[in-house]
Each structure stands twice: as structure tokens, then as C-alpha cells.
Amino acid sequence: MAFDEGGQVKVDSTLHTVKMSTLPFIPFVNGYSEANGRTQITNAPPLVSIQQNFKVPNLKRDIVEGLSSEPKFLPGVLLWDTCGLKLFDEITQSPDYYPNDSEIDILRLHADDIVENIVPGSIVIELGSGNLRKTTILLKAIARQKKQVSYYALDLSKSELDQSLLHLARALGSSPYIRCHGLVGSYDDVALWIQENLGFTSKPLFYLWMGNSIANHPPQEAISLLTRLGNVSLSTRNPRPSFIIAVDGCRDVHTIDRAYNIEEGQSRNFILNGLKHVNALAKQEIFREGDWCFKGMYDEVGRCYQSFYVAQRDVVLPFAGKNFHVARGEAVHAINSWKWDVEQVKLICGEADLKCSKTWQHSRLGYGVYLLEPQ
């Protein structure tokens, strides 16, 4: 993501910006076109900006709010700039990071059964699409079943989304079944965009929410997001959407600690990159790297892994015209990762007026993929 001087997210000028009431028409499939009778790669599927100017997050305001709170926190979105996405991708390649391998194991074993629930002609929107490696497994399964679907990858980083879609296009080839699109925006943006496109919501709509991303939010916030996204179509003519989500329910403390505090320093680099993001936003070194360390801890009662920035000495942080004092040893919250078992997932989904229709569980680690449908 890029930001202007006011802390607003900037959209790359090369993006195609579409009015809320207009859907993009994609004249070629997955970046492939016909030339002289031969199918050849051209470029990644086009990206569409759906960011709303009046909804663009003001990171400076959120940072001030977090540093003014007790206990202090910084917004989690700081972790997911272009550099942060690359650092997190390195973490997913570690053999200790079991969530990635567990999810891939489930998808490889059950992809055909999972996508059996996606009907032909569906719109499939992936929330926070990332590197799309796991998505490729599901989309290839849809193609094997010869179902025509339109797939939309939603993410905040234009550059990473562009690269991920290019790799996806190459993996899928000139499939006549899968049409790929990229959306640059947030969860709120996509909910507004869908609601404004009445023709869009007349088709079956499925959300993919993989990588335990839903559990980076507190349960009540997850319920709110599921409710908002699930209520984009409430007329009798347009059915409510369904979800396929991945949730980590591991209970082994040692396994969790290894995954979120990788010895090679990858976890540290990923979390502390959030401080570099603040420096870039402020255009000065507010956070000095040597003044901070990373700390992670698993709360067994709350079933949540918490990551923090910890001050190594007393520091004063000048930001947005204010000075924020952080004492030596004080922890500033960075991000959470909850661990919800099947029963907790069912409770959360029930509060969002959804039912858990099917589950696919990892044989050992408590990781699960869930089909959620309207009640």
C-alpha cells in the first residue's frame, strides 16, 4: 500500500477505477488471449479499484488513538504493506508454521468435495487473497468439475495482488471455466461494491476467507464482519451468500509457540516491519529499530496468540503533533491470532445468522475448513 501525507491510502493511477454501479467486463480469460490462432500469456488479469474516498482508513488517526490508549496498540493494518506481505510469505514457508501446511493438506485431500458446494455461474470473492497458492488448489478443482465461475481476489496491496494474479493466471492457463479479476480495497469496500451492483447479487455468491484471517479479529468483530458481508443481498430474488473459511483450532501450546516465534527471526522481522511502516508514513524515524523488540505469548484461557512491540528503554514518540511516552518494558499490541475449535466456530457463525453445514478437519492439528450457509 502507498500513503499520502495525510495518512490516506493512495490508489495507483494505473488502476482501472470503476463506479459502484458498474461491473468490469473482462474481454480475455486469466490474462490469456488468442493471437494468430495460438493462446498466449499477455499479462495478469486486470485490477479494479473499489476503494471509497470517504471510507479510506486514516492511519494517522488510528495510530494516535492506539498510542493514546491504555494499554497501547498500533493498528494491525500496518503489518500488511508490500514488505510485510513478503515477510509473512517467508513465514508461511517455514516448516514450523503449521497453519499453512495444515490448510494445504486439507485442500489437497478435500478440494473436490469442498468446491462441490459451489454451483456453476457463481461469483467467488476471496477476502485478503495473499499469494493465492492455496486458492489455486480450489480453482483447479472447480475447473475439473467444469463449472464456470468468476473469481475476484480482494486485497489492499496493488503490487502484490498484481503479482499473485499473474502467477495464478499461469497456473490456471487458458481455462474456459475460471475468470479471474483483482479488486483493490477493504472488506467494507467490497461489501458496498457488491450491494451497489444488483446484477452481481442476483448470482450465487461465495466468499473464500482462508489462512485463519477471520481469527485475527476478536469474536465480536468477526461476527460483525460475517453479518455485514453475509447481508449484502436480503431480497427474496437474491439469495444470501455462503462462506468457505479456514480456522485454526490448535491447542498444543508448544506447536503454537514455535509457529509464531520462528527461531530464524522471521516473526520478529514481520512484526517490527510495522514500526518501519509508521516511520515511512511520518517521513521520519519515530521508531528506532534498536529501541524495540518483538514478544509473543499464547493466552491459554483466551485461546489467543498475542504479538507485541516491546520498548527496550524509555522512549518519547513524536507523532502527529503529539508526544507519546512509552516506558522501558512496556508492550504495545501488534496483532492477535485466535484459536477457535469447531464449537466456537459454530457459536460465532450462529450469531451472524449462519449455519456450519460442513467441516473438513486436519487429522492432527485441529485446523479446519468450514462451509457456512445462511440459516
Short mmCIF file of C-alpha atoms in Angstrom, two decimals:
data_model
loop_
_atom_site.label_atom_id
_atom_site.label_comp_id
_atom_site.label_asym_id
_atom_site.label_seq_id
_atom_site.Cartn_x
_atom_site.Cartn_y
_atom_site.Cartn_z
CA MET A 1 0.00 0.00 0.00
CA ALA A 2 1.05 3.58 -0.62
CA PHE A 3 0.01 6.51 1.55
CA ASP A 4 -0.27 10.24 1.04
CA GLU A 5 0.99 12.83 3.51
CA GLY A 6 -2.28 12.75 5.43
CA GLY A 7 -2.02 9.05 6.05
CA GLN A 8 -4.65 8.17 3.45
CA VAL A 9 -4.24 5.08 1.31
CA LYS A 10 -3.35 6.05 -2.25
CA VAL A 11 -4.53 4.06 -5.24
CA ASP A 12 -2.06 3.59 -8.08
CA SER A 13 -3.02 5.79 -11.01
CA THR A 14 -2.67 2.85 -13.39
CA LEU A 15 -5.60 1.08 -11.77
CA HIS A 16 -8.92 0.99 -13.55
CA THR A 17 -11.41 2.72 -11.23
CA VAL A 18 -14.99 1.52 -11.64
CA LYS A 19 -18.15 3.24 -10.49
CA MET A 20 -20.01 1.35 -7.81
CA SER A 21 -22.88 0.59 -10.16
CA THR A 22 -20.67 -0.78 -12.95
CA LEU A 23 -19.07 -4.19 -13.19
CA PRO A 24 -15.86 -4.59 -15.19
CA PHE A 25 -16.11 -6.60 -18.39
CA ILE A 26 -13.03 -8.78 -18.86
CA PRO A 27 -12.54 -9.48 -22.58
CA PHE A 28 -9.97 -12.20 -22.06
CA VAL A 29 -9.61 -15.13 -19.72
CA ASN A 30 -6.98 -15.11 -16.95
CA GLY A 31 -4.55 -12.90 -18.84
CA TYR A 32 -4.56 -15.11 -21.94
CA SER A 33 -5.63 -14.05 -25.41
CA GLU A 34 -5.81 -15.55 -28.88
CA ALA A 35 -3.12 -14.38 -31.31
CA ASN A 36 -2.61 -15.97 -34.72
CA GLY A 37 -4.58 -18.97 -33.62
CA ARG A 38 -2.36 -19.57 -30.58
CA THR A 39 -3.20 -18.98 -26.92
CA GLN A 40 -0.52 -16.93 -25.22
CA ILE A 41 0.05 -15.17 -21.90
CA THR A 42 -0.42 -11.39 -22.10
CA ASN A 43 -0.47 -10.03 -18.55
CA ALA A 44 -2.16 -10.52 -15.21
CA PRO A 45 -5.96 -10.21 -15.02
CA PRO A 46 -6.86 -6.52 -14.67
CA LEU A 47 -7.18 -4.87 -11.26
CA VAL A 48 -10.14 -2.74 -10.26
CA SER A 49 -10.01 -0.11 -7.52
CA ILE A 50 -13.14 -0.23 -5.36
CA GLN A 51 -11.78 1.96 -2.57
CA GLN A 52 -14.22 4.64 -1.44
CA ASN A 53 -12.69 8.05 -0.76
CA PHE A 54 -14.97 8.68 2.21
CA LYS A 55 -14.10 5.27 3.69
CA VAL A 56 -10.33 5.33 3.18
CA PRO A 57 -8.74 4.49 6.55
CA ASN A 58 -6.87 7.35 8.16
CA LEU A 59 -3.87 5.57 9.59
CA LYS A 60 -2.53 8.64 11.34
CA ARG A 61 -5.77 8.95 13.29
CA ASP A 62 -5.72 5.25 14.18
CA ILE A 63 -2.07 5.40 15.29
CA VAL A 64 -2.80 8.40 17.53
CA GLU A 65 -5.78 6.56 19.02
CA GLY A 66 -3.69 3.46 19.69
CA LEU A 67 -0.78 5.28 21.29
CA SER A 68 -3.21 7.30 23.45
CA SER A 69 -4.89 4.14 24.79
CA GLU A 70 -4.09 2.06 27.84
CA PRO A 71 -2.81 -0.49 27.08
CA LYS A 72 -1.27 0.91 23.92
CA PHE A 73 -1.71 -0.64 20.47
CA LEU A 74 -0.90 0.02 16.84
CA PRO A 75 -3.37 -0.85 14.05
CA GLY A 76 -2.82 -4.31 12.59
CA VAL A 77 -3.05 -2.97 9.03
CA LEU A 78 0.48 -1.58 9.48
CA LEU A 79 1.80 -5.13 9.11
CA TRP A 80 0.34 -5.67 5.66
CA ASP A 81 2.22 -3.30 3.39
CA THR A 82 4.14 -4.71 0.43
CA CYS A 83 7.21 -5.51 2.55
CA GLY A 84 5.07 -7.05 5.30
CA LEU A 85 3.30 -9.34 2.84
CA LYS A 86 6.65 -10.60 1.56
CA LEU A 87 7.93 -11.17 5.10
CA PHE A 88 4.77 -13.05 6.03
CA ASP A 89 5.11 -15.17 2.90
CA GLU A 90 8.57 -16.19 4.15
CA ILE A 91 7.00 -17.23 7.46
CA THR A 92 4.47 -19.46 5.69
CA GLN A 93 7.36 -21.35 4.07
CA SER A 94 8.81 -22.36 7.44
CA PRO A 95 8.10 -25.98 8.45
CA ASP A 96 7.27 -24.68 11.93
CA TYR A 97 4.39 -22.55 10.64
CA TYR A 98 1.79 -25.32 10.80
CA PRO A 99 -1.30 -23.23 9.78
CA ASN A 100 -0.10 -23.01 6.17
CA ASP A 101 0.80 -26.69 5.78
CA SER A 102 -2.33 -27.82 7.64
CA GLU A 103 -4.60 -25.85 5.35
CA ILE A 104 -2.82 -27.09 2.23
CA ASP A 105 -3.14 -30.69 3.49
CA ILE A 106 -6.90 -30.24 3.91
CA LEU A 107 -7.32 -28.64 0.50
CA ARG A 108 -5.30 -31.30 -1.30
CA LEU A 109 -7.34 -34.06 0.33
CA HIS A 110 -10.79 -32.46 0.09
CA ALA A 111 -10.72 -29.79 -2.64
CA ASP A 112 -13.16 -31.65 -4.88
CA ASP A 113 -15.60 -32.15 -2.01
CA ILE A 114 -15.26 -28.53 -0.88
CA VAL A 115 -15.93 -26.97 -4.28
CA GLU A 116 -18.80 -29.38 -4.92
CA ASN A 117 -20.78 -26.84 -2.89
CA ILE A 118 -20.03 -24.02 -5.36
CA VAL A 119 -22.66 -24.03 -8.09
CA PRO A 120 -21.95 -23.16 -11.76
CA GLY A 121 -22.25 -19.46 -12.53
CA SER A 122 -21.19 -18.40 -9.03
CA ILE A 123 -19.24 -15.32 -8.08
CA VAL A 124 -16.34 -16.27 -5.79
CA ILE A 125 -14.71 -13.45 -3.82
CA GLU A 126 -11.60 -14.13 -1.76
CA LEU A 127 -11.15 -11.81 1.22
CA GLY A 128 -7.50 -10.88 1.73
CA SER A 129 -6.22 -13.11 -1.05
CA GLY A 130 -2.47 -13.10 -0.31
CA ASN A 131 -0.21 -15.21 -2.52
CA LEU A 132 -3.10 -17.37 -3.90
CA ARG A 133 -1.18 -20.67 -3.62
CA LYS A 134 -4.00 -22.31 -1.68
CA THR A 135 -6.62 -20.66 -3.86
CA THR A 136 -5.07 -22.30 -6.92
CA ILE A 137 -5.88 -25.74 -5.46
CA LEU A 138 -9.57 -24.86 -5.14
CA LEU A 139 -9.86 -23.15 -8.52
CA LYS A 140 -8.25 -26.10 -10.28
CA ALA A 141 -10.81 -28.35 -8.58
CA ILE A 142 -13.63 -26.11 -9.86
CA ALA A 143 -12.17 -26.35 -13.37
CA ARG A 144 -12.01 -30.16 -13.10
CA GLN A 145 -15.73 -30.14 -12.33
CA LYS A 146 -16.26 -27.96 -15.43
CA LYS A 147 -18.07 -25.20 -13.55
CA GLN A 148 -17.90 -21.70 -14.91
CA VAL A 149 -17.25 -19.18 -12.13
CA SER A 150 -15.96 -15.63 -11.83
CA TYR A 151 -13.21 -15.33 -9.22
CA TYR A 152 -12.37 -11.99 -7.56
CA ALA A 153 -9.23 -11.64 -5.42
CA LEU A 154 -9.56 -8.80 -2.88
CA ASP A 155 -6.50 -7.23 -1.27
CA LEU A 156 -5.13 -3.85 -0.18
CA SER A 157 -1.73 -4.13 -1.89
CA LYS A 158 -1.91 -3.39 -5.61
CA SER A 159 1.62 -4.60 -6.39
CA GLU A 160 1.30 -7.90 -4.51
CA LEU A 161 -2.15 -8.54 -5.96
CA ASP A 162 -0.84 -7.93 -9.46
CA GLN A 163 1.99 -10.45 -9.00
CA SER A 164 -0.23 -13.05 -7.32
CA LEU A 165 -2.81 -12.88 -10.10
CA LEU A 166 -0.09 -13.23 -12.74
CA HIS A 167 1.11 -16.45 -11.06
CA LEU A 168 -2.49 -17.64 -10.76
CA ALA A 169 -3.12 -16.98 -14.46
CA ARG A 170 -0.09 -19.07 -15.38
CA ALA A 171 -1.20 -21.88 -13.08
CA LEU A 172 -4.73 -21.99 -14.49
CA GLY A 173 -3.74 -21.49 -18.12
CA SER A 174 -6.42 -20.61 -20.64
CA SER A 175 -9.14 -22.38 -18.67
CA PRO A 176 -12.59 -21.73 -20.14
CA TYR A 177 -14.15 -22.18 -16.70
CA ILE A 178 -12.44 -19.68 -14.38
CA ARG A 179 -12.49 -15.93 -14.99
CA CYS A 180 -10.09 -14.07 -12.70
CA HIS A 181 -10.34 -10.46 -11.55
CA GLY A 182 -8.49 -8.36 -8.97
CA LEU A 183 -10.10 -5.94 -6.51
CA VAL A 184 -8.05 -3.38 -4.60
CA GLY A 185 -9.88 -2.45 -1.42
CA SER A 186 -11.01 -3.47 2.05
CA TYR A 187 -13.77 -5.68 3.44
CA ASP A 188 -16.02 -2.64 3.83
CA ASP A 189 -15.28 -1.55 0.27
CA VAL A 190 -16.26 -4.90 -1.22
CA ALA A 191 -19.49 -5.06 0.80
CA LEU A 192 -20.51 -1.64 -0.53
CA TRP A 193 -19.46 -2.52 -4.05
CA ILE A 194 -21.50 -5.74 -4.11
CA GLN A 195 -24.54 -4.02 -2.62
CA GLU A 196 -24.48 -1.39 -5.36
CA ASN A 197 -24.27 -4.00 -8.14
CA LEU A 198 -27.75 -5.50 -8.21
CA GLY A 199 -26.92 -7.76 -11.15
CA PHE A 200 -23.93 -9.03 -9.22
CA THR A 201 -26.01 -10.18 -6.26
CA SER A 202 -28.53 -11.99 -8.47
CA LYS A 203 -25.89 -14.69 -8.93
CA PRO A 204 -24.83 -17.22 -6.26
CA LEU A 205 -22.10 -15.58 -4.18
CA PHE A 206 -19.40 -17.39 -2.22
CA TYR A 207 -16.71 -15.83 -0.07
CA LEU A 208 -13.36 -17.53 0.48
CA TRP A 209 -11.73 -16.44 3.75
CA MET A 210 -8.61 -18.56 4.14
CA GLY A 211 -5.46 -18.57 6.27
CA ASN A 212 -7.22 -18.16 9.65
CA SER A 213 -7.62 -14.49 8.69
CA ILE A 214 -11.06 -14.27 10.29
CA ALA A 215 -9.46 -15.12 13.65
CA ASN A 216 -7.18 -12.08 13.57
CA HIS A 217 -10.35 -10.33 14.73
CA PRO A 218 -11.93 -10.65 18.19
CA PRO A 219 -15.04 -12.90 18.17
CA GLN A 220 -17.49 -9.98 18.30
CA GLU A 221 -15.71 -8.22 15.44
CA ALA A 222 -15.67 -11.46 13.43
CA ILE A 223 -19.44 -11.76 13.98
CA SER A 224 -19.90 -8.19 12.78
CA LEU A 225 -17.86 -8.80 9.63
CA LEU A 226 -19.68 -12.06 8.83
CA THR A 227 -23.01 -10.29 9.34
CA ARG A 228 -22.09 -7.33 7.15
CA LEU A 229 -20.69 -9.47 4.34
CA GLY A 230 -23.49 -12.00 4.66
CA ASN A 231 -26.25 -9.41 4.40
CA VAL A 232 -25.23 -7.82 1.10
CA SER A 233 -28.30 -9.38 -0.51
CA LEU A 234 -31.50 -9.57 1.52
CA SER A 235 -34.22 -9.53 -1.15
CA THR A 236 -36.23 -12.65 -1.98
CA ARG A 237 -34.83 -12.54 -5.51
CA ASN A 238 -31.20 -12.56 -4.45
CA PRO A 239 -30.01 -15.35 -2.13
CA ARG A 240 -27.66 -14.52 0.74
CA PRO A 241 -24.03 -15.54 0.18
CA SER A 242 -22.21 -18.53 1.65
CA PHE A 243 -18.68 -18.68 3.06
CA ILE A 244 -15.80 -21.12 2.92
CA ILE A 245 -13.48 -20.19 5.80
CA ALA A 246 -10.32 -21.67 7.30
CA VAL A 247 -9.86 -21.50 11.08
CA ASP A 248 -7.04 -22.67 13.33
CA GLY A 249 -8.19 -24.65 16.35
CA CYS A 250 -4.80 -25.99 17.52
CA ARG A 251 -4.50 -26.48 21.27
CA ASP A 252 -0.86 -27.62 21.57
CA VAL A 253 0.99 -24.69 23.20
CA HIS A 254 4.45 -25.83 22.07
CA THR A 255 3.33 -26.15 18.45
CA ILE A 256 1.69 -22.70 18.55
CA ASP A 257 4.73 -21.03 20.16
CA ARG A 258 7.07 -22.48 17.52
CA ALA A 259 4.82 -21.29 14.70
CA TYR A 260 4.56 -17.68 15.90
CA ASN A 261 8.11 -17.21 17.15
CA ILE A 262 10.25 -18.78 14.46
CA GLU A 263 13.87 -19.05 15.60
CA GLU A 264 15.39 -17.60 12.41
CA GLY A 265 13.93 -14.21 13.36
CA GLN A 266 11.24 -14.19 10.69
CA SER A 267 8.46 -13.47 13.19
CA ARG A 268 10.46 -10.60 14.66
CA ASN A 269 11.15 -9.10 11.24
CA PHE A 270 7.49 -9.32 10.25
CA ILE A 271 6.17 -7.62 13.39
CA LEU A 272 8.85 -4.92 13.61
CA ASN A 273 8.21 -4.01 9.98
CA GLY A 274 5.02 -2.41 11.29
CA LEU A 275 7.19 0.22 13.03
CA LYS A 276 9.04 0.92 9.78
CA HIS A 277 5.66 1.46 8.19
CA VAL A 278 4.89 4.19 10.76
CA ASN A 279 8.28 5.79 10.04
CA ALA A 280 7.56 5.79 6.31
CA LEU A 281 4.15 7.33 6.95
CA ALA A 282 5.63 10.07 9.15
CA LYS A 283 8.66 10.55 6.88
CA GLN A 284 10.98 10.44 9.88
CA GLU A 285 12.45 7.85 12.23
CA ILE A 286 9.96 7.90 15.07
CA PHE A 287 10.59 4.27 16.00
CA ARG A 288 14.28 3.33 16.12
CA GLU A 289 14.70 -0.36 15.47
CA GLY A 290 17.26 -0.80 18.26
CA ASP A 291 14.79 0.55 20.82
CA TRP A 292 12.24 -2.22 20.21
CA CYS A 293 11.96 -5.98 20.33
CA PHE A 294 9.27 -8.48 19.45
CA LYS A 295 7.44 -10.50 22.06
CA GLY A 296 4.78 -13.14 21.51
CA MET A 297 2.74 -15.08 24.04
CA TYR A 298 -0.13 -17.55 23.98
CA ASP A 299 -3.07 -16.92 26.29
CA GLU A 300 -4.38 -20.42 27.04
CA VAL A 301 -7.52 -19.09 28.76
CA GLY A 302 -8.46 -16.77 25.92
CA ARG A 303 -7.07 -19.21 23.30
CA CYS A 304 -5.28 -16.40 21.54
CA TYR A 305 -1.69 -15.79 20.44
CA GLN A 306 -0.74 -12.15 21.01
CA SER A 307 2.17 -10.31 19.39
CA PHE A 308 3.67 -7.10 20.80
CA TYR A 309 6.26 -4.42 20.18
CA VAL A 310 8.21 -4.02 23.46
CA ALA A 311 10.26 -0.90 24.33
CA GLN A 312 13.86 -1.66 25.31
CA ARG A 313 14.23 1.73 27.00
CA ASP A 314 12.10 4.76 27.91
CA VAL A 315 11.16 6.47 24.66
CA VAL A 316 9.22 9.54 23.52
CA LEU A 317 7.43 9.18 20.20
CA PRO A 318 6.67 12.46 18.39
CA PHE A 319 3.76 11.81 16.07
CA ALA A 320 1.01 13.99 14.54
CA GLY A 321 1.91 16.94 16.74
CA LYS A 322 1.86 14.97 19.99
CA ASN A 323 4.46 13.26 22.18
CA PHE A 324 3.73 9.73 23.36
CA HIS A 325 5.73 8.29 26.27
CA VAL A 326 6.45 4.57 26.35
CA ALA A 327 8.25 3.14 29.39
CA ARG A 328 11.02 0.58 29.23
CA GLY A 329 9.47 -2.89 29.09
CA GLU A 330 6.04 -1.56 28.09
CA ALA A 331 4.28 -3.65 25.44
CA VAL A 332 2.42 -2.13 22.50
CA HIS A 333 -0.05 -4.55 20.96
CA ALA A 334 0.51 -5.51 17.29
CA ILE A 335 -1.86 -8.35 16.31
CA ASN A 336 -3.81 -11.34 17.66
CA SER A 337 -4.47 -14.81 16.30
CA TRP A 338 -7.35 -16.61 17.99
CA LYS A 339 -7.63 -20.41 18.04
CA TRP A 340 -11.27 -21.50 17.67
CA ASP A 341 -12.42 -25.12 17.72
CA VAL A 342 -15.49 -26.45 15.89
CA GLU A 343 -17.91 -25.50 18.66
CA GLN A 344 -16.57 -21.95 18.87
CA VAL A 345 -16.82 -21.55 15.09
CA LYS A 346 -20.44 -22.72 15.23
CA LEU A 347 -21.26 -20.24 18.02
CA ILE A 348 -19.66 -17.32 16.18
CA CYS A 349 -21.38 -18.20 12.91
CA GLY A 350 -24.72 -18.70 14.63
CA GLU A 351 -24.51 -15.14 15.99
CA ALA A 352 -24.07 -13.99 12.38
CA ASP A 353 -27.19 -15.91 11.29
CA LEU A 354 -25.10 -18.55 9.52
CA LYS A 355 -25.01 -22.31 9.98
CA CYS A 356 -21.93 -24.50 9.76
CA SER A 357 -23.07 -27.04 7.14
CA LYS A 358 -19.84 -28.99 6.62
CA THR A 359 -16.36 -29.17 8.11
CA TRP A 360 -13.09 -30.63 6.89
CA GLN A 361 -10.61 -31.12 9.73
CA HIS A 362 -6.89 -31.77 9.82
CA SER A 363 -6.20 -35.23 11.24
CA ARG A 364 -3.87 -33.99 14.00
CA LEU A 365 -3.64 -30.24 14.50
CA GLY A 366 -7.21 -29.03 14.94
CA TYR A 367 -7.14 -26.87 11.83
CA GLY A 368 -10.40 -26.78 9.91
CA VAL A 369 -12.11 -25.59 6.73
CA TYR A 370 -15.82 -24.78 7.13
CA LEU A 371 -18.78 -24.27 4.82
CA LEU A 372 -21.08 -21.59 6.25
CA GLU A 373 -24.54 -21.12 4.76
CA PRO A 374 -27.44 -18.78 5.60
CA GLN A 375 -29.77 -20.07 8.30
#
